Coordinates of C-alpha atoms in Angstrom, one line a residue:
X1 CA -9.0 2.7 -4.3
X2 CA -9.7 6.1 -6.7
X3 CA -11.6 4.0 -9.1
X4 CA -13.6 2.3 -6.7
X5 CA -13.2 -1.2 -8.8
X6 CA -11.5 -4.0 -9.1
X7 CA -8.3 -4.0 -11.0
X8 CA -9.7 -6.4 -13.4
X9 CA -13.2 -4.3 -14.0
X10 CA -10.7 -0.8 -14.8
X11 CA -7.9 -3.0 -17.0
X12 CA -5.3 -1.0 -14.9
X13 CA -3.4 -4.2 -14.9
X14 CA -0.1 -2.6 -13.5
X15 CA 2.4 -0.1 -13.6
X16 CA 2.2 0.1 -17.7
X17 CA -1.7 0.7 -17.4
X18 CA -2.5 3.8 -14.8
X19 CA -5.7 4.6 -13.8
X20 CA -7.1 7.0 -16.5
X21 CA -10.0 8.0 -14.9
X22 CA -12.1 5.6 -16.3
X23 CA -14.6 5.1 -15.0
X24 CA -15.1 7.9 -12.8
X25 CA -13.9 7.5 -9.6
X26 CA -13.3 9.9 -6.1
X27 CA -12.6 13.2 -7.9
X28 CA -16.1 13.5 -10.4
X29 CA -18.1 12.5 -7.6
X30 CA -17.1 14.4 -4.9
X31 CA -16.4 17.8 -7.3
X32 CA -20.3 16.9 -8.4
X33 CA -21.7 17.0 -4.4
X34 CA -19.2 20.3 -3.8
X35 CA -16.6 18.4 -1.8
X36 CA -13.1 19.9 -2.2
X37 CA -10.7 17.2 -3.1
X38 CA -6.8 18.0 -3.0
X39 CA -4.1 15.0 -3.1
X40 CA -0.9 15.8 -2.4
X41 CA 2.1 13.9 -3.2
X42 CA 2.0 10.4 -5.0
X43 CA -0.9 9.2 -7.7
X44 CA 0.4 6.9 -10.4
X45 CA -2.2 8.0 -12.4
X46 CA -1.8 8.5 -16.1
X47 CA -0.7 11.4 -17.9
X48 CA -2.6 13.6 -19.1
X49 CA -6.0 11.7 -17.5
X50 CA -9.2 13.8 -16.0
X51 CA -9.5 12.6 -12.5
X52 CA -12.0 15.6 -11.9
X53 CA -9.5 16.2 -8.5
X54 CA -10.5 19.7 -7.6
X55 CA -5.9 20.3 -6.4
X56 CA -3.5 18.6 -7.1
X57 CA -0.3 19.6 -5.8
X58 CA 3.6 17.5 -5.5
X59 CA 2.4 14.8 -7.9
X60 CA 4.0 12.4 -9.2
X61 CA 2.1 10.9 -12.4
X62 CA 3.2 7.1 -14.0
X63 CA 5.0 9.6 -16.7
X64 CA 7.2 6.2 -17.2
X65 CA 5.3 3.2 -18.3
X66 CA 6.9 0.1 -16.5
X67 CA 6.2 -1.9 -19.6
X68 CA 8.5 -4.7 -18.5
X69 CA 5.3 -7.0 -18.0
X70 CA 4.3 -6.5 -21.9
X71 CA 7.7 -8.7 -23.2
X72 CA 7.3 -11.9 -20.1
X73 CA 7.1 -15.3 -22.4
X74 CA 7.5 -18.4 -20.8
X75 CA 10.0 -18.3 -18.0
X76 CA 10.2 -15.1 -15.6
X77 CA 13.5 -13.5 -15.9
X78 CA 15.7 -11.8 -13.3
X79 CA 15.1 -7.8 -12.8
X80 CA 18.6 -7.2 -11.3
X81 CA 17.4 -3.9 -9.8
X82 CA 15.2 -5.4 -7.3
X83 CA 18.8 -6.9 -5.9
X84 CA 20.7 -3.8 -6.6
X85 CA 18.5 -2.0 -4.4
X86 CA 18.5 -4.0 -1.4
X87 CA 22.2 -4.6 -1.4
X88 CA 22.4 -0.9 -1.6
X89 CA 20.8 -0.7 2.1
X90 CA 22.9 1.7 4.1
X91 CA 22.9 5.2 6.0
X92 CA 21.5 8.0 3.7
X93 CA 24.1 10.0 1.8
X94 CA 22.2 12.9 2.3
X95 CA 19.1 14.9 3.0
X96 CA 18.3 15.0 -0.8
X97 CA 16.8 11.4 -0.7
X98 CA 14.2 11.8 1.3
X99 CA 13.0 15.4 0.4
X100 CA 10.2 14.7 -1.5
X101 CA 8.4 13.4 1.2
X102 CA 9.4 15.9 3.5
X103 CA 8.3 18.8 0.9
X104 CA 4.5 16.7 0.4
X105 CA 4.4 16.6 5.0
X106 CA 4.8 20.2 4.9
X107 CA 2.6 21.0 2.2
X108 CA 0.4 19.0 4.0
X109 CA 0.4 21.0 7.2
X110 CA -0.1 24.3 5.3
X111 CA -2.7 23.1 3.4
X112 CA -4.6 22.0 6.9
X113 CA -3.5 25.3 8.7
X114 CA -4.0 27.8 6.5
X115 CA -5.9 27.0 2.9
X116 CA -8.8 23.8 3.8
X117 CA -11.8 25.2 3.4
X118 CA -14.2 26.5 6.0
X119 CA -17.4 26.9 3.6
X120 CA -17.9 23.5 2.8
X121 CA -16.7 19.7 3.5
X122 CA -13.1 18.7 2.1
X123 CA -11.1 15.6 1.6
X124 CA -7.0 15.6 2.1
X125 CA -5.2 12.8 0.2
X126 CA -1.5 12.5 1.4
X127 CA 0.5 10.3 -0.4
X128 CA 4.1 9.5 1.5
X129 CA 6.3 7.2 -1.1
X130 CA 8.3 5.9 2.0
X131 CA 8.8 2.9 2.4
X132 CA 9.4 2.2 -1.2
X133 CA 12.9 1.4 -2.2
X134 CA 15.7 2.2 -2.1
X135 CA 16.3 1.9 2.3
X136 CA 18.4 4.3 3.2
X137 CA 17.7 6.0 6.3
X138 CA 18.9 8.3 8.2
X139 CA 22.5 7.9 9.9
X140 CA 20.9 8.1 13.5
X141 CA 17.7 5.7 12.5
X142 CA 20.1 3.3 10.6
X143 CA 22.5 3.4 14.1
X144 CA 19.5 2.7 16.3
X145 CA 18.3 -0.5 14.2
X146 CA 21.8 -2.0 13.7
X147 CA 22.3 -3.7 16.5
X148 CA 18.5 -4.6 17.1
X149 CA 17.9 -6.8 13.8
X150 CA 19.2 -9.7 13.8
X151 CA 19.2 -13.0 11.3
X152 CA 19.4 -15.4 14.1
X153 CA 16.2 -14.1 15.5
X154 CA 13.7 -14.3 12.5
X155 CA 11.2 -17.0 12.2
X156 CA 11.3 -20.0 9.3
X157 CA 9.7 -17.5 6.4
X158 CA 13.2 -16.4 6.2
X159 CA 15.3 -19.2 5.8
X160 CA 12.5 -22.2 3.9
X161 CA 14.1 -24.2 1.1
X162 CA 12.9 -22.1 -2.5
X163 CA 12.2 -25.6 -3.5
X164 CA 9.4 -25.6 -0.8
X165 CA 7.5 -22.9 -1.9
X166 CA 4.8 -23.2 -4.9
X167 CA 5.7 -22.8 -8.3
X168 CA 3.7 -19.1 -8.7
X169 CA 6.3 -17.7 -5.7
X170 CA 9.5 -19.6 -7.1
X171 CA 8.9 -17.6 -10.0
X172 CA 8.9 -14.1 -8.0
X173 CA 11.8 -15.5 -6.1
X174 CA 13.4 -15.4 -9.7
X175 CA 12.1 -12.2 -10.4
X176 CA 13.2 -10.4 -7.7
X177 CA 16.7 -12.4 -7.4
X178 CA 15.6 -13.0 -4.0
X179 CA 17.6 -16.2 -3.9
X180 CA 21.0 -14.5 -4.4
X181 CA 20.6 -12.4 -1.2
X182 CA 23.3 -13.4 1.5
X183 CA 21.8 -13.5 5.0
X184 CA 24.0 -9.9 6.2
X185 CA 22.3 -8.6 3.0
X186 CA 19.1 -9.5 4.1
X187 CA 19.6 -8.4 7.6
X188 CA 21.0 -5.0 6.4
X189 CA 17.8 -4.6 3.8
X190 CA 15.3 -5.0 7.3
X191 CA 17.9 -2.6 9.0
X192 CA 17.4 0.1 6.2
X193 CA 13.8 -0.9 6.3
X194 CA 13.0 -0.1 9.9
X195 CA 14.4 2.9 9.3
X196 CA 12.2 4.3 6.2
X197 CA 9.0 2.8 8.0
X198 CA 9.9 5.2 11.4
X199 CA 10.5 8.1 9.0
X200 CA 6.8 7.2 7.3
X201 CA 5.8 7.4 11.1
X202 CA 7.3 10.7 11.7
X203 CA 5.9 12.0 8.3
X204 CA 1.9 10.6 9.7
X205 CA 2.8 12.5 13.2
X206 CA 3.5 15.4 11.9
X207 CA 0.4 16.1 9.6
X208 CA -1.5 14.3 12.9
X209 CA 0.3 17.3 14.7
X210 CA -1.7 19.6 12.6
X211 CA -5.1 18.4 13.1
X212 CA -4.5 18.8 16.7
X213 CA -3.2 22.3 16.8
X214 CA -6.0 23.2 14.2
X215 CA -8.5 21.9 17.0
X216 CA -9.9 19.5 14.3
X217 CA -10.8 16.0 15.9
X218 CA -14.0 17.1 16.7
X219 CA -14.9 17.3 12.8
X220 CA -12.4 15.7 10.7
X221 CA -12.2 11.6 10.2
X222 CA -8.7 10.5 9.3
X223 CA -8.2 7.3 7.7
X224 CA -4.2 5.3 7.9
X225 CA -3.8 2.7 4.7
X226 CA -0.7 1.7 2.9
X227 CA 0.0 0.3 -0.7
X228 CA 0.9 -3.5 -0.4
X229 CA 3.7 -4.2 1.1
X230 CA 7.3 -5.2 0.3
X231 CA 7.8 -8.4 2.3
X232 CA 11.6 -8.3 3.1
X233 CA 12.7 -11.3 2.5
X234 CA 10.0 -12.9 4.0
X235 CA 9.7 -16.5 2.0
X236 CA 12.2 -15.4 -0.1
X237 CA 10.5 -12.6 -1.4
X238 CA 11.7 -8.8 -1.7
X239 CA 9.2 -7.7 -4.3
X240 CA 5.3 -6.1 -3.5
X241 CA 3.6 -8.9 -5.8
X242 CA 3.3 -11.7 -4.1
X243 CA 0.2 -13.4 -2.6
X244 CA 1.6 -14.0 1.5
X245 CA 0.2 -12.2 4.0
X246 CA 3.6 -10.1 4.2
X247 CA 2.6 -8.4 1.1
X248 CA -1.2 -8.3 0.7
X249 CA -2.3 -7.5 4.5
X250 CA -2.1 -3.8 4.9
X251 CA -2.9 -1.7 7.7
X252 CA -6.6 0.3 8.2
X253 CA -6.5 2.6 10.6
X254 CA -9.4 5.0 10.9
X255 CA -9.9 7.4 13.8
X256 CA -12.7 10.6 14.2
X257 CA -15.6 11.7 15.8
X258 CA -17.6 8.7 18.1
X259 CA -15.2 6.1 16.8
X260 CA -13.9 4.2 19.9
X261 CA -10.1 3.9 20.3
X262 CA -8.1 1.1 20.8
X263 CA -10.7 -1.4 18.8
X264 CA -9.6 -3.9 16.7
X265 CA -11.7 -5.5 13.6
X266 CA -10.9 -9.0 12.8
X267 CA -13.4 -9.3 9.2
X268 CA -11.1 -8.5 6.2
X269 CA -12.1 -5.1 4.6
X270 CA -11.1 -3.3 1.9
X271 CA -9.6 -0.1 0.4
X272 CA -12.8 -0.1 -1.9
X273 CA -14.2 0.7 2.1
X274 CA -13.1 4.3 2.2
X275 CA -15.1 5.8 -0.5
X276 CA -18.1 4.2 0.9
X277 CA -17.2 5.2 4.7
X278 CA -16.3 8.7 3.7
X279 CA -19.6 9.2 1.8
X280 CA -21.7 7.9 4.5
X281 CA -19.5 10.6 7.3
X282 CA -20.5 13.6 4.4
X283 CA -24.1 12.0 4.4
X284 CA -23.5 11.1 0.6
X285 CA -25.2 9.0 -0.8
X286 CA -22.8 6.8 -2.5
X287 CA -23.3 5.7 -6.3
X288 CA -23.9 2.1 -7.5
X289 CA -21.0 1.6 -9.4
X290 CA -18.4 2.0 -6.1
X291 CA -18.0 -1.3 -4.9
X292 CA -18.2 -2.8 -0.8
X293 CA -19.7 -1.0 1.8
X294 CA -19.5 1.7 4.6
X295 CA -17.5 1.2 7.4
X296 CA -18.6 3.9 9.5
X297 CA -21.2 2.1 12.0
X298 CA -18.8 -0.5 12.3
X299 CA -16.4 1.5 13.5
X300 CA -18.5 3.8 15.8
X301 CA -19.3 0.5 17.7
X302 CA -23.2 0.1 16.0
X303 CA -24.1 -4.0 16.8
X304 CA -26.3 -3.6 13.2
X305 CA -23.7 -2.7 11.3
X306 CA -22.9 -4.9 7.9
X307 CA -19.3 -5.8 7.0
X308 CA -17.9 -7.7 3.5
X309 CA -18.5 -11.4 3.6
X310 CA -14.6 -11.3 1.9
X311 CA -11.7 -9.1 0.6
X312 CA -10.2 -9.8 -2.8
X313 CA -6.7 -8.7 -3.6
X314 CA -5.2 -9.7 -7.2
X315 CA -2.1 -9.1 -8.9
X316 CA -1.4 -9.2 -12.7
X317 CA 2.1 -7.2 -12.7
X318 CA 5.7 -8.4 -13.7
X319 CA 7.6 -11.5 -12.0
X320 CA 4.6 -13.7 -12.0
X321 CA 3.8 -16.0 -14.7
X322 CA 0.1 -14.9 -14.9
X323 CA -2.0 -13.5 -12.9
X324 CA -3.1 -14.3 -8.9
X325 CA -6.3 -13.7 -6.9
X326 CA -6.3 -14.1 -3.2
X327 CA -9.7 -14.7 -1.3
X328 CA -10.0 -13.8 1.8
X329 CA -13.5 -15.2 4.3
X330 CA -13.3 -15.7 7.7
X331 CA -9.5 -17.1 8.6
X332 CA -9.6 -19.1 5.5
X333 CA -7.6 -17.5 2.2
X334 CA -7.6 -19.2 -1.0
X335 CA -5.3 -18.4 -3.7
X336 CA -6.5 -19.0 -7.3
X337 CA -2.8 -18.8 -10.1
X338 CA -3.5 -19.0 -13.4
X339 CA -2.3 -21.8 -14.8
X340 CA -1.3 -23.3 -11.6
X341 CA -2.6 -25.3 -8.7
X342 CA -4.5 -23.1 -6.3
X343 CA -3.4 -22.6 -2.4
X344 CA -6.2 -22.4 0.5
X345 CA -4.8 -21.8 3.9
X346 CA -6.4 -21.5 7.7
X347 CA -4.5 -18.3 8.6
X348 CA -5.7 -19.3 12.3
X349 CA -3.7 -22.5 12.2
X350 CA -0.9 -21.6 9.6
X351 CA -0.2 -17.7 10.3
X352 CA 3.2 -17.7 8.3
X353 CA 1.4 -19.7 5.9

């Protein structure tokens, strides 16, 4: 999303090669047109990079290379954490877990109420780690979703044979130890997991809060994305690698000045769409090397406005066997896996896939 490229064009093939910086990405360009850029909270970025961001504040940098990827020769082996953590679901201990996030909200709202500039145009990056691992929620959230998940009540992505699924997803099923979950394990992971998403929410309301005591809907554009996703079990999966819907749909939610509530947009877009979109709003003119396109007339109802023809997602990280690239055109996906048979599905006729 920083970079404005794909993962393959930057060689920030996963968590043991961050983003450097290279090639320039939101930070040079908007400090070169005078936009103020702070982030706050989560980056992943490497050490010691220039990201030309104006404030950075509550980061955490990829100060611990997840070089697990580098040593994968034939076979995938288990990563025992991945079960560890979910069979660790469960009330939080204490309010020490989730103070991180709390501590990036609040900087948040300060930074909107009493330090964003009023001189010139500014960008606010918020970065929430919720709902990463480990779920622990909590006591009253994890009370409320107890009795309301259930196993009995999840569809057949929950319970197909591991033999079913195609060989690329067996192996993440490996990876992630998916396969030695016991239903009640499972059920308590999605307990945990409701949990951490409402405490996201509550996180998102209260910087939203801000904006509307600051009087700032009038002015300000705020955008909603997530990173992509953990699917919960969902075909047997636990990890954020795979290639389902579950884990590489993520939600885009933009609301601001003449953009109609309550629409819905069915074309796949991007993350790559925000750069563009915010430019546009500042009346940037985006550079060449930012890939996709503006989303603004889209989503202030214009009838000429020009969407992607198709969204790409790819993964090259640990528990596959090489890497995956997921098409996306119309309701049709298609799935290319190195050194595998390919998938295409009709996401209107096979939603669960």
């Amino acid at each position: 999303m920083m970079a404005g490229r794909y993962v393959h064009e930057i060689s920030a093939w996963d968590n043991a090669f961050p983003y450097s910086g290279v090639p320039r990405g939101w930070g040079h360009y908007f400090a070169e047109n005078g936009v103020k850029l702070t982030t706050i909270g989560k980056l992943d970025f490497q050490p010691g990079s220039d990201m030309g961001v104006e404030d950075i504040r509550l980061a955490k940098i990829r100060d611990s290379l997840d070089i697990h990827s580098l040593f994968e020769e034939g076979r995938v082996q288990p990563r025992y954490q991945h079960l560890y953590r979910l069979r660790d679901a469960g009330p939080a201990s204490g309010n020490g877990e989730h103070e991180h996030d709390e501590q990036v909200t609040e900087e948040a709202v300060q930074w909107l109420m009493n330090e964003r500039p009023q001189d010139r145009p500014w960008i606010l990056i918020v970065n929430i780690k919720q709902p990463h691992p480990g779920w622990n929620p909590p006591q009253d959230l994890w009370d409320y979703y107890d009795p309301l998940v259930r196993f009995e009540d999840l569809d057949e992505r929950y319970t197909e044979p591991v033999s079913q699924l195609h060989p690329f997803h067996q192996a993440f099923v490996r990876y992630t130890c998916s396969d030695l979950v016991t239903h009640e394990e499972l059920r308590r992971g999605l307990v945990g997991y409701h949990g951490i998403c409402e405490m996201a929410d509550r996180n998102v309301g209260r910087v939203l809060q801000a904006i509307d005591i600051e009087g700032l809907w009038d002015t300000t554009m705020v955008a909603y994305a997530s990173d992509h996703g953990g699917s919960m079990g969902a075909h047997h999966n636990s990890g954020m690698g795979s290639m389902y819907e579950d884990s590489i749909r993520v939600p885009m939610i933009v609301a601001g000045p003449g953009i109609t509530s309550g629409e819905v947009e069915s074309t796949p877009v991007s993350h790559f769409d925000l750069f563009q979109t915010f430019s546009e709003a500042l009346k940037l003119s985006a550079p060449t090397h930012m890939r996709e396109v503006s989303l603004l007339k889209s989503l202030r109802g214009d009838d000429s406005a020009v969407l992607p023809d198709f969204a790409l997602s790819e993964f090259h990280g640990p528990g596959l066997p090489g890497s995956a690239f997921a098409l996306h055109s119309g309701s049709h996906k298609y799935v290319e896996c190195v050194g595998e048979r390919p998938m295409l599905f009709d996401l209107a006729q096979d939603p669960l896939e």
